[in-house]
XYZ file of C-alpha atoms in Angstrom:
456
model
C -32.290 2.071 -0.832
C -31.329 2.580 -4.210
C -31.106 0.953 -7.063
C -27.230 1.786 -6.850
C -26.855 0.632 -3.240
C -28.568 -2.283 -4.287
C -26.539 -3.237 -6.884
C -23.530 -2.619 -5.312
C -24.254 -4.705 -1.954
C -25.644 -7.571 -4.526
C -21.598 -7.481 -5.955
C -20.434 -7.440 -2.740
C -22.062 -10.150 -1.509
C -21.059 -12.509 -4.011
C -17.457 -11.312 -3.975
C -17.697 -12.443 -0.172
C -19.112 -15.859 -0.888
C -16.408 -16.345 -3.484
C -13.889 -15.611 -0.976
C -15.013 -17.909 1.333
C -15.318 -20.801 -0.952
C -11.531 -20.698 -2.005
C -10.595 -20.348 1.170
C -8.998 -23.311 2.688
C -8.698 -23.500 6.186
C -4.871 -24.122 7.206
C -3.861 -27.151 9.203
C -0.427 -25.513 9.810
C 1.388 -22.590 11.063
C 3.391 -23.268 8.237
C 0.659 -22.338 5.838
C -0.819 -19.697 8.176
C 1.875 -17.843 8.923
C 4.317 -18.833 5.874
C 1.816 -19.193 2.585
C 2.349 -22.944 1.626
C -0.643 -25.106 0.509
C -1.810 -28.323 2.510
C 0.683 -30.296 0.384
C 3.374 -28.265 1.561
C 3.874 -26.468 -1.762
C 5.109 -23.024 -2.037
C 3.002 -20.219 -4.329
C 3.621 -20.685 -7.924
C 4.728 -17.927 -10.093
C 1.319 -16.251 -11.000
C -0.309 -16.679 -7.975
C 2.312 -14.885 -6.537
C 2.195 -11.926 -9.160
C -1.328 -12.221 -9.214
C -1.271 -11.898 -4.823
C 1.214 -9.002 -4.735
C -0.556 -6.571 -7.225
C -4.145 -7.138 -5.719
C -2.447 -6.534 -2.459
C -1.136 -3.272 -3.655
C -4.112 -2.102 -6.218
C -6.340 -1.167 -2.509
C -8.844 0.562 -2.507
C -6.988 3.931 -0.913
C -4.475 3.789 -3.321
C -7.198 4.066 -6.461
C -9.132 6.754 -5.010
C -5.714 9.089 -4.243
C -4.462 8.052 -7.904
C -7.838 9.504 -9.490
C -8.081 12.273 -6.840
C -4.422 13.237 -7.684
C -5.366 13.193 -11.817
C -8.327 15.162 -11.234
C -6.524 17.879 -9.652
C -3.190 17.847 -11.363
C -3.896 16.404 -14.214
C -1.361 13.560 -16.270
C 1.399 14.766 -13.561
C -0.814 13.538 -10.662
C -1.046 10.342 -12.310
C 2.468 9.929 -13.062
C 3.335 10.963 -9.497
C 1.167 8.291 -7.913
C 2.115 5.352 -10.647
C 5.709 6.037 -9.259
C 5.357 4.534 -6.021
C 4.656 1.213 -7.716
C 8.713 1.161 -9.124
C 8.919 -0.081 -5.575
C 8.233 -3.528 -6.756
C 11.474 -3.503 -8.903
C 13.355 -1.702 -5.693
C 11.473 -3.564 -3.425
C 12.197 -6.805 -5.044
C 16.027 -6.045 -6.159
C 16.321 -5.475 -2.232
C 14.891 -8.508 -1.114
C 16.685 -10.844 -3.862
C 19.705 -8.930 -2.144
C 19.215 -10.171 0.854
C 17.985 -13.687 0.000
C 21.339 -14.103 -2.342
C 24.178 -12.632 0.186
C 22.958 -13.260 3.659
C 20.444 -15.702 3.786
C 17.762 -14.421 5.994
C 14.408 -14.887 5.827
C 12.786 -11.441 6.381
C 13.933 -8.092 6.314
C 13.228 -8.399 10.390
C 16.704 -11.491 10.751
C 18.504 -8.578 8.964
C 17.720 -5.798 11.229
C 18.233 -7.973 13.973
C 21.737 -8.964 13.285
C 23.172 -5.697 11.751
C 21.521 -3.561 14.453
C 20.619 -5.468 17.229
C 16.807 -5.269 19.181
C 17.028 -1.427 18.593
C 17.008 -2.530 15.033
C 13.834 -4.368 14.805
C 12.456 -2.439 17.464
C 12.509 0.965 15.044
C 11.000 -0.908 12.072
C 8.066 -2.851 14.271
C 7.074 1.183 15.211
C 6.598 1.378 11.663
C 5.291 -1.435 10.500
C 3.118 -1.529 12.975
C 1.332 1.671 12.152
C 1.323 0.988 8.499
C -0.762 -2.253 9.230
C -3.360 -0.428 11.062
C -3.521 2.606 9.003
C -4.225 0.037 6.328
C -7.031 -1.561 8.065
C -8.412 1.930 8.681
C -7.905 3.482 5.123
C -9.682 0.770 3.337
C -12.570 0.052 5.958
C -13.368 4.098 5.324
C -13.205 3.493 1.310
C -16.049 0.666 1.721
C -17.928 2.725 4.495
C -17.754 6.100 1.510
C -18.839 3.903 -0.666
C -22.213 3.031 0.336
C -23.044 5.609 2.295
C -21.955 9.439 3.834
C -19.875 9.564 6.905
C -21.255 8.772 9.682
C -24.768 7.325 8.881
C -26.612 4.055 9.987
C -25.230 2.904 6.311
C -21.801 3.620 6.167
C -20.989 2.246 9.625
C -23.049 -0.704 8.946
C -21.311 -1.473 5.938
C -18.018 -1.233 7.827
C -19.148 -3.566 9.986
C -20.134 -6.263 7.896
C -16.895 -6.288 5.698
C -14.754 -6.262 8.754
C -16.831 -9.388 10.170
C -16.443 -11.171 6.775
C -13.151 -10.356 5.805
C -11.488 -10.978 9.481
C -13.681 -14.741 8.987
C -12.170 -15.666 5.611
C -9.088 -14.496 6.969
C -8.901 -16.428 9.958
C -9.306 -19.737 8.226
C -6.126 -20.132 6.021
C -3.931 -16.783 6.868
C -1.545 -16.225 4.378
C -2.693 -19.242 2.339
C -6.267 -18.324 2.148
C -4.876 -14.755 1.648
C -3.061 -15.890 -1.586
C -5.906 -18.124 -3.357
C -8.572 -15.089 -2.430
C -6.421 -12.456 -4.227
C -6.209 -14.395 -7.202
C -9.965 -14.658 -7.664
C -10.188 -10.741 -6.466
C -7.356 -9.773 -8.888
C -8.999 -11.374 -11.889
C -12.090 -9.547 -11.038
C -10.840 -6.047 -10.445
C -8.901 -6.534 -14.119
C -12.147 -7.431 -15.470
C -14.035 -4.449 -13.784
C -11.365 -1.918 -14.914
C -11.479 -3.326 -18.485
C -15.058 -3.251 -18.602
C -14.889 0.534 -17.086
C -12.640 1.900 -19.829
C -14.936 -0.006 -22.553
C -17.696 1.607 -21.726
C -15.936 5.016 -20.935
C -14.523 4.757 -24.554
C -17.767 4.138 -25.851
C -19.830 7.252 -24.254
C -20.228 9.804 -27.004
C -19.477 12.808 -25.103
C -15.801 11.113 -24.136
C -12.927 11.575 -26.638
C -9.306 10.865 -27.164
C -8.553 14.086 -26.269
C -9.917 13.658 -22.761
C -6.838 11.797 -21.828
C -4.961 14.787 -22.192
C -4.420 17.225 -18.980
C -7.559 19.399 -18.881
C -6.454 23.354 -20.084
C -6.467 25.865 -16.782
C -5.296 22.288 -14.794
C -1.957 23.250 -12.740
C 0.242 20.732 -12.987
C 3.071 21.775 -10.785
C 2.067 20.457 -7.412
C 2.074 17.087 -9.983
C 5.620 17.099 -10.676
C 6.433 17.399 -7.617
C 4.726 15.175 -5.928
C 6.477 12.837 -8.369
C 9.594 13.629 -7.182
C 8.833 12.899 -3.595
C 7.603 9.537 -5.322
C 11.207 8.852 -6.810
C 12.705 9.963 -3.378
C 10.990 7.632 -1.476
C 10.512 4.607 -3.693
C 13.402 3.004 -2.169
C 12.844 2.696 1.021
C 8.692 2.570 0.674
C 8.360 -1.203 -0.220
C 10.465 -1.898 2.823
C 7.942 -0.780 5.433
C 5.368 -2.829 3.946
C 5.257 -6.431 5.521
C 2.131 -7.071 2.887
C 4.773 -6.925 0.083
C 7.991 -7.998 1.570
C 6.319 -11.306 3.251
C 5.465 -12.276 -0.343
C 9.724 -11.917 -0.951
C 9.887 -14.935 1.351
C 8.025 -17.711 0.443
C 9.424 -19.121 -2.643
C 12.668 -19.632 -4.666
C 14.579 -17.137 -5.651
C 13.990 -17.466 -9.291
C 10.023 -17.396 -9.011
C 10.478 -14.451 -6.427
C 12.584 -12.363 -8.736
C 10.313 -13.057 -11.543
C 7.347 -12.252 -9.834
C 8.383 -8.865 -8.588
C 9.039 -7.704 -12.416
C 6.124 -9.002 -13.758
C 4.262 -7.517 -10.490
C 5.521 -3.958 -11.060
C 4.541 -4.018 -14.892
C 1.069 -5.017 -13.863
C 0.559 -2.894 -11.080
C 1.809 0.106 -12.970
C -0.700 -0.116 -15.642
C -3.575 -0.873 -13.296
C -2.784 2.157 -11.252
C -2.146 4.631 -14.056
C -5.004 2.966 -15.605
C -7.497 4.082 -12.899
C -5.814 7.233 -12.585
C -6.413 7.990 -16.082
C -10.093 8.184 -14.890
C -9.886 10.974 -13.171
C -8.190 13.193 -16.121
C -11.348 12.105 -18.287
C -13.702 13.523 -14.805
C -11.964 16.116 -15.075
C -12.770 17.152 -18.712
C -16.500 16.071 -17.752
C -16.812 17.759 -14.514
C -19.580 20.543 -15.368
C -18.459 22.348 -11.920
C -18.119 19.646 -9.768
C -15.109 20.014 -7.227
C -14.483 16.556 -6.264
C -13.440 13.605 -8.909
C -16.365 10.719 -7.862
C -19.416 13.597 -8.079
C -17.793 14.221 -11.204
C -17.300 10.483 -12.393
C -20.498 10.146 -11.363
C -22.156 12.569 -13.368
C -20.498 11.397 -16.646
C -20.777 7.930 -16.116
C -24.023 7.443 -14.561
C -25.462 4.565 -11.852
C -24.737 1.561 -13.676
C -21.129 2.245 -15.059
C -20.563 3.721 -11.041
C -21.452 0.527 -9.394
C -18.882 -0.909 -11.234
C -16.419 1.343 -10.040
C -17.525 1.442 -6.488
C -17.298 -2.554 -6.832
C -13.465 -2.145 -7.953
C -12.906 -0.201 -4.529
C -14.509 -2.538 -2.598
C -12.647 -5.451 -4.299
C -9.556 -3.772 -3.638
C -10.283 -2.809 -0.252
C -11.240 -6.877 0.738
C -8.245 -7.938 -1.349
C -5.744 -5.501 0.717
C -7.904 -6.076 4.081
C -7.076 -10.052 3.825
C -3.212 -9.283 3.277
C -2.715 -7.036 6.238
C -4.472 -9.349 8.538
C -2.106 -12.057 7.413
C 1.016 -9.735 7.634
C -0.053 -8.818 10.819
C -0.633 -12.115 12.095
C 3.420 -13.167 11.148
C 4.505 -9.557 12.620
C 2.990 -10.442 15.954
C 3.748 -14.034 16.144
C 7.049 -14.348 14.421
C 9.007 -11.815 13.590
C 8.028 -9.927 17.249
C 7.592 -13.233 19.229
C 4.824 -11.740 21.568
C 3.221 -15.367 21.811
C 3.663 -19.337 20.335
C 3.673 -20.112 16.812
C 0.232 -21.541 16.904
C -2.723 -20.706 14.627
C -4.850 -19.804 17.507
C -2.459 -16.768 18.231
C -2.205 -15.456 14.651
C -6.086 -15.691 15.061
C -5.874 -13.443 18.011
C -3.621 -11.466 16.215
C -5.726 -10.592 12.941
C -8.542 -9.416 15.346
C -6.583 -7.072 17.092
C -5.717 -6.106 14.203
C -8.771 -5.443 12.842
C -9.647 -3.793 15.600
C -6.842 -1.337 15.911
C -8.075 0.001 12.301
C -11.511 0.509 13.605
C -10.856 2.369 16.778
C -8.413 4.937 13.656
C -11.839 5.520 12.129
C -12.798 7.342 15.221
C -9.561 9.919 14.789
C -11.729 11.231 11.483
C -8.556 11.399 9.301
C -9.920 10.977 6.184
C -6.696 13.204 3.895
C -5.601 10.040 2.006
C -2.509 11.098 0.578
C -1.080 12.782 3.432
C -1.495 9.284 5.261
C 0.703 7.557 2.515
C 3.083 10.756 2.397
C 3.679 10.398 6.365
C 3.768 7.032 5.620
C 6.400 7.072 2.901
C 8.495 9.922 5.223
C 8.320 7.634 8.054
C 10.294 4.860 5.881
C 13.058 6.826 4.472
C 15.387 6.159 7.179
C 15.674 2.508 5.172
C 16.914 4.127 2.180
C 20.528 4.220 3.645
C 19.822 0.637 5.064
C 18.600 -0.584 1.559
C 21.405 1.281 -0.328
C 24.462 0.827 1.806
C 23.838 -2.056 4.327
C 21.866 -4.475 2.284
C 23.200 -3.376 -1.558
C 26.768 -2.333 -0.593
C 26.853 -4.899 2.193
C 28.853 -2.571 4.483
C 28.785 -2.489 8.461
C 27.268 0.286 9.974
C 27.610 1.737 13.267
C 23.843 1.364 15.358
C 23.949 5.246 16.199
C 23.453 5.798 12.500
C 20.447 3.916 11.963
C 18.845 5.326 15.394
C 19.652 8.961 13.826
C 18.340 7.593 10.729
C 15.146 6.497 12.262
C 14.648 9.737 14.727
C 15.412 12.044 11.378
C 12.313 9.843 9.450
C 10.495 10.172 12.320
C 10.421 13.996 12.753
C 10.291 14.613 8.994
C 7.029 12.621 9.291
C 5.518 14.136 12.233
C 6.538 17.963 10.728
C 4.943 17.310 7.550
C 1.670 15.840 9.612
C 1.314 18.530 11.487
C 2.359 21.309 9.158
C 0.063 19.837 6.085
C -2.923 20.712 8.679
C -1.585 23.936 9.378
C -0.836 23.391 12.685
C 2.759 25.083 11.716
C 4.706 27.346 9.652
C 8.183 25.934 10.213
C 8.805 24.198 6.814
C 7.355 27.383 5.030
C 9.186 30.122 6.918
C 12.877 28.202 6.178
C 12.418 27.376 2.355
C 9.789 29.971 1.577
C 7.574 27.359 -0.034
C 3.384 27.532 0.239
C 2.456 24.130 -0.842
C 2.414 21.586 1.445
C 3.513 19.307 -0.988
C 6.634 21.597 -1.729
C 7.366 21.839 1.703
C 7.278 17.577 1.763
C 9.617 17.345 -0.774
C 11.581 19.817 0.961
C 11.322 17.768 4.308
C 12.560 14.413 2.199
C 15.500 16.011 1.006
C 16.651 16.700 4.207
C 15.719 13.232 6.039
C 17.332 11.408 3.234
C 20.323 13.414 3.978
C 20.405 12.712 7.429
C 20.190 9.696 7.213
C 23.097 8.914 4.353
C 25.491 10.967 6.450
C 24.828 9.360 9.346
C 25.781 6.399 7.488
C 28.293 7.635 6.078
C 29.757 8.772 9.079
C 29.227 5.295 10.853
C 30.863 3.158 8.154
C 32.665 0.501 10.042
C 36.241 -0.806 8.222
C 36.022 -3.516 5.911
C-alpha cells in the first residue's frame, strides 16, 4: 500500500466516524422521510444552504468540471459552472409552486395538472437519475483508490456503500442534513487548503489561470450553451434538490436557494479552475488527475482525492434519502413507515451497484443524457407552473417522448453507434450535435404546449 492509499483511507475513515456520530437516528417518518429534527423543527437557514450545495458539489460533478477545463480550457469551466444557475431556476420554480398552488412536491403538481401519466413520466426519470447517482459516485471512490477492476477499487466500493447506506438508514433525510453540514465544512476547507498550496508552488503563476495557448475552446462554448438550454428544466429532475424546496417556510427556502447557487457556483468553478492550472503543468500527460498529480505531488493529491470522496459520501447520503421519499411517498409502493424507506435506500443502493457492471464510465455524457432527458419540464416549468396555464395531457406525453428520444439519440450517437445527428446538421462533435438535439426537443416540446393551451 502506499503511503498515498494510506493516507487517503486514514481521511476516509474518520470522515465516516464523523458521519456516524451526528447522525441521529429518527423516531419518525416525519423526520425520515420529511427532514425535521426530534423536536419537530424544520432545517434552519444554513443548514439548509449548507445541505443543498454539498448535495450538489459530488464527486462526478468535480471530476467532469476539471476534466472539462483541462480540455477546453476557461470555456469548459464556464460551461459546467452553468448548470449550477439551476438553483436560482430551480428555486424560483419551486417558490412558484409553493406561493400559487400549494403543493408539496413537484410530484402533487404533476399529479393534478396531468393526471398518473403525469407522475408516471417524471418517476421514469427520476428514477434513473437516483441510480445513476449511486453509480457515478460509487465509481469516483472506487478510481480513487485504486484502477478499475482490482481487489482495491471494488473493495473500496464496498466499504463506502456499507457505511454510507448504515448512516443513512438511521435518520434519512434528517441524518442526511446534519452529515452534509459537517461534510460541507470539510470539503470548503479541503478546497481552500488546495488552492493555498497550489498558489504557493513556485512553478504555478497567475498566468496559469488563463486558458492554456493551442487549448480549443470551441467545444467549451458550446457546451455552455447546452448548459443555459437546459438549466431550466435540470433542477426539476433532481428529487435531491427539489425535496430540500419542501421542508421549510417559504422565506428560509427562497433564501436558501440564492445563497445556495452563489456558493455552489464558486465551489464548482473553483475546482474547475484546477484543471486549467493541470493543464499549463501537464508535461504530456493526456488526462487532467496524471497531470494534477504530477504538479502537485502525493500529499497535496490526497487532499484532493479526499474532496471526491467527501463529495461522493455527501451526495451518496442525499440520494438514498430522496430515494427513500420517491418510493414511499410520492410513488406509494408501500406504508409510510421507516422500515420501508429502509428497504428502499438498499435497493437503492443496490440498483447503483449492479450500473457499475454496464462499465459506463463517460461522465459527462451521463449528465448530458441526463439533462436531455429533463427538458420536456422546461415547457412545464415555463408555462404550467410560471404562467399558470392549463395544458392539454397530449402535450406533456409529446413533451416527454421528444426528451426521451433526444436523450437516447445523443446516447447512442456520442458512442458512435450512429450518424443521424451528423448527416442532418453536418456537425462532427458530439457535443455540437447535443446542442443541436436540445434545440429541437425544446421545440417540441413548447409547441406542443403551445398547441395544447387550454382557454383561460
Amino acid at each position: 500500500m502506499t503511503l498515498e492509499t494510506a493516507l487517503a483511507l486514514g481521511a476516509t475513515a474518520a470522515i465516516m466516524v464523523a458521519s456516524f456520530a451526528v447522525s441521529r437516528r429518527a423516531a419518525t417518518p416525519e423526520g425520515f422521510f420529511g427532514g425535521v429534527d426530534l423536536e419537530g423543527r424544520a432545517p434552519g437557514l444554513w443548514m439548509l444552504v449548507l445541505s443543498q450545495v454539498t448535495t450538489w458539489i459530488f464527486a462526478r460533478s468535480l471530476l467532469t468540471a476539471a476534466v472539462l477545463a483541462f480540455h477546453y480550457g476557461l470555456a469548459g469551466a464556464l460551461a459546467y459552472t452553468a448548470y449550477y444557475l439551476s438553483f436560482f431556476t430551480g428555486g424560483l420554480v419551486i417558490d412558484r409552486l409553493r406561493a400559487t398552488g400549494g403543493q408539496g412536491s413537484i410530484h402533487d403538481f404533476l399529479r393534478a395538472r396531468f393526471g398518473t401519466a403525469g407522475t408516471a413520466c417524471f418517476n421514469i426519470l427520476i428514477g434513473a437519475r437516483l441510480l445513476s447517482e449511486v453509480f457515478a459516485n460509487l465509481l469516483m471512490v472506487g478510481l480513487v483508490f485504486s484502477a478499475t477492476g482490482s481487489l482495491g477499487y471494488w473493495g473500496a466500493i464496498a466499504a463506502i456503500s456499507a457505511l454510507t447506506l448504515g448512516y443513512s438508514m438511521l435518520g434519512g433525510l434528517s441524518a442526511s442534513l446534519r452529515t452534509d453540514v459537517v461534510q460541507m465544512l470539510v470539503f470548503l476547507g479541503l478546497l481552500v487548503a488546495v488552492w493555498l498550496a497550489v498558489s504557493a508552488l513556485p512553478q504555478v503563476a497567475a498566468a496559469d489561470l488563463a486558458t492554456p495557448a493551442g487549448v480549443d475552446q470551441g467545444p467549451g462554448w458550446v457546451l455552455l450553451a447546452v448548459a443555459l438550454l437546459q438549466v431550466i428544466s435540470y433542477p426539476l429532475h433532481d428529487p435531491v434538490m427539489t425535496d430540500r424546496g419542501f421542508i421549510a417556510d417559504r422565506a428560509t427556502t427562497r433564501a436558501s436557494f440564492w445563497l445556495a447557487g452563489v456558493l455552489g457556483m464558486a465551489s464548482i468553478f473553483a475546482f474547475a479552475m484546477l484543471g486549467v492550472v493541470a493543464a499549463h503543468h501537464a508535461a504530456g500527460a493526456k488526462d487532467f488527475q496524471t497531470a494534477l498529480s504530477g504538479l502537485l505531488g502525493a500529499p497535496l493529491t490526497v487532499m484532493v482525492n479526499l474532496a471526491l470522496i467527501v463529495s461522493a459520501v455527501s451526495t451518496m447520503d442525499s440520494t438514498l434519502s430522496s430515494a427513500a421519499k420517491l418510493a414511499v411517498v410520492d410513488m406509494g409502493l408501500a406504508r409510510r413507515t421507516l422500515a420501508n424507506g429502509r428497504v428502499a435506500m438498499a435497493l437503492c443502493m443496490a440498483g447503483g451497484l449492479g450500473f457499475l457492471a454496464l462499465g459506463w464510465d463517460e461522465l459527462y455524457t451521463a449528465v448530458a443524457v441526463s439533462g436531455t432527458a429533463s427538458m420536456f419540464l422546461a415547457p412545464v416549468a415555463v408555462i404550467s407552473i410560471i404562467g399558470g396555464r392549463e395544458v392539454a395531457r397530449w402535450a406533456y406525453l409529446l413533451a416527454f417522448a421528444a426528451a426521451m428520444l433526444g436523450a437516447g439519440l445523443y446516447a447512442v450517437e456520442s458512442e458512435g453507434g450512429t450518424q443521424i445527428v451528423g448527416a442532418l446538421t453536418g456537425f462532427e462533435h458530439k457535443y455540437s450535435k447535443l446542442l443541436a438535439i436540445c434545440v429541437a426537443v425544446l421545440a417540441i416540446g413548447f409547441g406542443a404546449f403551445a398547441a395544447g393551451l387550454r382557454r383561460r
